[in-house]
Amino acid sequence: MKEHIKNQTFRADKDVWKIPRLMKLAEELEPFDLPLKHMNIHNLYPAIESTMEFVEHIQYVLDADLDTPIILDEEGYVMDGRHRLAKALLEKKETIKAVRFEVTPTCCFTEV
């Protein structure tokens, strides 16, 4: 696992999931080819606050491994894999490997 992933999280409102846990749970899901034209690609990132943060994200996109499926929740929202999704779009791919939870796992914790 890449070092920067160890502390990454996915947030939905106040619920928080740790990415390493999602990756472990997703290992049992069957990957499929998801057409990119079916993806809602708007509002994938919160505002990037600095040029260095922007550059860091560009590097993550360039380093993204398209053989690793993106992880979707039960509604199809990207829980993990936005850098892979961005790379696939940049490379004008028609599909991306994905896995989707039938039932979104319980969050790790809820922020107060």
Short mmCIF file of C-alpha atoms in Angstrom, two decimals:
data_model
loop_
_atom_site.label_atom_id
_atom_site.label_comp_id
_atom_site.label_asym_id
_atom_site.label_seq_id
_atom_site.Cartn_x
_atom_site.Cartn_y
_atom_site.Cartn_z
CA MET A 1 0.00 0.00 0.00
CA LYS A 2 1.33 3.42 -0.92
CA GLU A 3 2.38 5.51 2.06
CA HIS A 4 -0.01 8.40 1.35
CA ILE A 5 -3.00 6.04 1.36
CA LYS A 6 -2.51 4.82 4.93
CA ASN A 7 -4.08 7.94 6.45
CA GLN A 8 -6.60 8.79 3.73
CA THR A 9 -10.29 8.92 4.46
CA PHE A 10 -13.58 9.27 2.61
CA ARG A 11 -16.15 11.61 4.09
CA ALA A 12 -19.89 11.86 3.49
CA ASP A 13 -21.40 14.57 5.65
CA LYS A 14 -20.02 13.76 9.11
CA ASP A 15 -19.42 10.05 8.47
CA VAL A 16 -15.81 9.00 7.88
CA TRP A 17 -14.37 5.80 6.37
CA LYS A 18 -10.67 4.91 6.41
CA ILE A 19 -9.47 4.07 2.91
CA PRO A 20 -7.32 1.06 3.95
CA ARG A 21 -10.42 -0.51 5.55
CA LEU A 22 -12.50 0.12 2.41
CA MET A 23 -9.77 -1.44 0.28
CA LYS A 24 -9.73 -4.54 2.49
CA LEU A 25 -13.52 -4.90 2.39
CA ALA A 26 -13.54 -4.37 -1.38
CA GLU A 27 -11.13 -7.26 -1.99
CA GLU A 28 -14.08 -9.66 -2.01
CA LEU A 29 -16.06 -7.69 -4.60
CA GLU A 30 -16.03 -8.61 -8.28
CA PRO A 31 -14.39 -5.93 -10.46
CA PHE A 32 -16.25 -4.75 -13.56
CA ASP A 33 -15.62 -2.28 -16.37
CA LEU A 34 -17.55 0.90 -15.65
CA PRO A 35 -18.24 3.19 -18.63
CA LEU A 36 -16.85 6.63 -17.82
CA LYS A 37 -19.78 8.26 -19.58
CA HIS A 38 -21.96 6.96 -16.72
CA MET A 39 -19.88 8.68 -14.05
CA ASN A 40 -20.95 11.89 -12.37
CA ILE A 41 -17.61 13.70 -12.55
CA HIS A 42 -18.73 16.99 -11.02
CA ASN A 43 -17.74 18.04 -7.51
CA LEU A 44 -15.27 15.22 -6.95
CA TYR A 45 -12.88 17.37 -4.92
CA PRO A 46 -13.21 19.95 -2.23
CA ALA A 47 -11.44 23.20 -3.06
CA ILE A 48 -7.68 22.86 -3.37
CA GLU A 49 -6.18 25.51 -1.16
CA SER A 50 -2.63 25.99 -2.48
CA THR A 51 -0.48 25.55 -5.56
CA MET A 52 1.59 22.90 -3.76
CA GLU A 53 -1.54 20.96 -2.87
CA PHE A 54 -2.58 21.16 -6.54
CA VAL A 55 0.84 19.89 -7.66
CA GLU A 56 0.62 17.05 -5.15
CA HIS A 57 -2.73 15.98 -6.60
CA ILE A 58 -1.35 16.12 -10.13
CA GLN A 59 1.44 13.76 -9.07
CA TYR A 60 -1.09 11.38 -7.50
CA VAL A 61 -3.03 11.37 -10.79
CA LEU A 62 0.11 10.68 -12.83
CA ASP A 63 1.11 7.86 -10.46
CA ALA A 64 -2.38 6.32 -10.29
CA ASP A 65 -2.62 2.61 -11.15
CA LEU A 66 -5.56 1.99 -13.47
CA ASP A 67 -5.36 -1.74 -12.75
CA THR A 68 -6.65 -1.03 -9.23
CA PRO A 69 -10.46 -0.72 -9.28
CA ILE A 70 -12.12 2.40 -7.95
CA ILE A 71 -14.46 1.75 -5.02
CA LEU A 72 -18.09 2.85 -5.22
CA ASP A 73 -20.68 3.00 -2.46
CA GLU A 74 -24.14 1.48 -2.88
CA GLU A 75 -25.33 4.62 -4.69
CA GLY A 76 -22.38 4.65 -7.09
CA TYR A 77 -20.45 7.52 -5.48
CA VAL A 78 -16.65 7.24 -5.57
CA MET A 79 -15.37 6.36 -2.09
CA ASP A 80 -11.82 5.68 -3.28
CA GLY A 81 -10.18 6.20 -6.65
CA ARG A 82 -10.69 9.81 -7.69
CA HIS A 83 -7.07 10.09 -8.84
CA ARG A 84 -7.51 6.92 -10.93
CA LEU A 85 -10.74 8.33 -12.33
CA ALA A 86 -8.97 11.59 -13.24
CA LYS A 87 -6.16 9.65 -14.96
CA ALA A 88 -8.64 7.57 -16.96
CA LEU A 89 -10.39 10.76 -18.09
CA LEU A 90 -7.07 12.39 -19.04
CA GLU A 91 -6.12 9.30 -21.04
CA LYS A 92 -9.54 9.36 -22.72
CA LYS A 93 -10.38 5.83 -21.58
CA GLU A 94 -13.92 4.64 -22.19
CA THR A 95 -14.10 2.50 -19.06
CA ILE A 96 -12.47 2.15 -15.66
CA LYS A 97 -12.20 -0.90 -13.43
CA ALA A 98 -14.57 -0.57 -10.47
CA VAL A 99 -16.10 -2.45 -7.57
CA ARG A 100 -19.36 -1.47 -5.91
CA PHE A 101 -20.69 -2.27 -2.48
CA GLU A 102 -24.26 -3.60 -2.52
CA VAL A 103 -24.58 -2.10 0.95
CA THR A 104 -22.20 0.67 1.95
CA PRO A 105 -20.06 -0.47 4.90
CA THR A 106 -20.63 1.12 8.28
CA CYS A 107 -18.47 4.21 8.69
CA CYS A 108 -15.40 4.08 10.94
CA PHE A 109 -16.58 7.07 12.95
CA THR A 110 -18.82 10.11 12.84
CA GLU A 111 -17.40 13.58 13.38
CA VAL A 112 -19.07 15.75 15.99
#
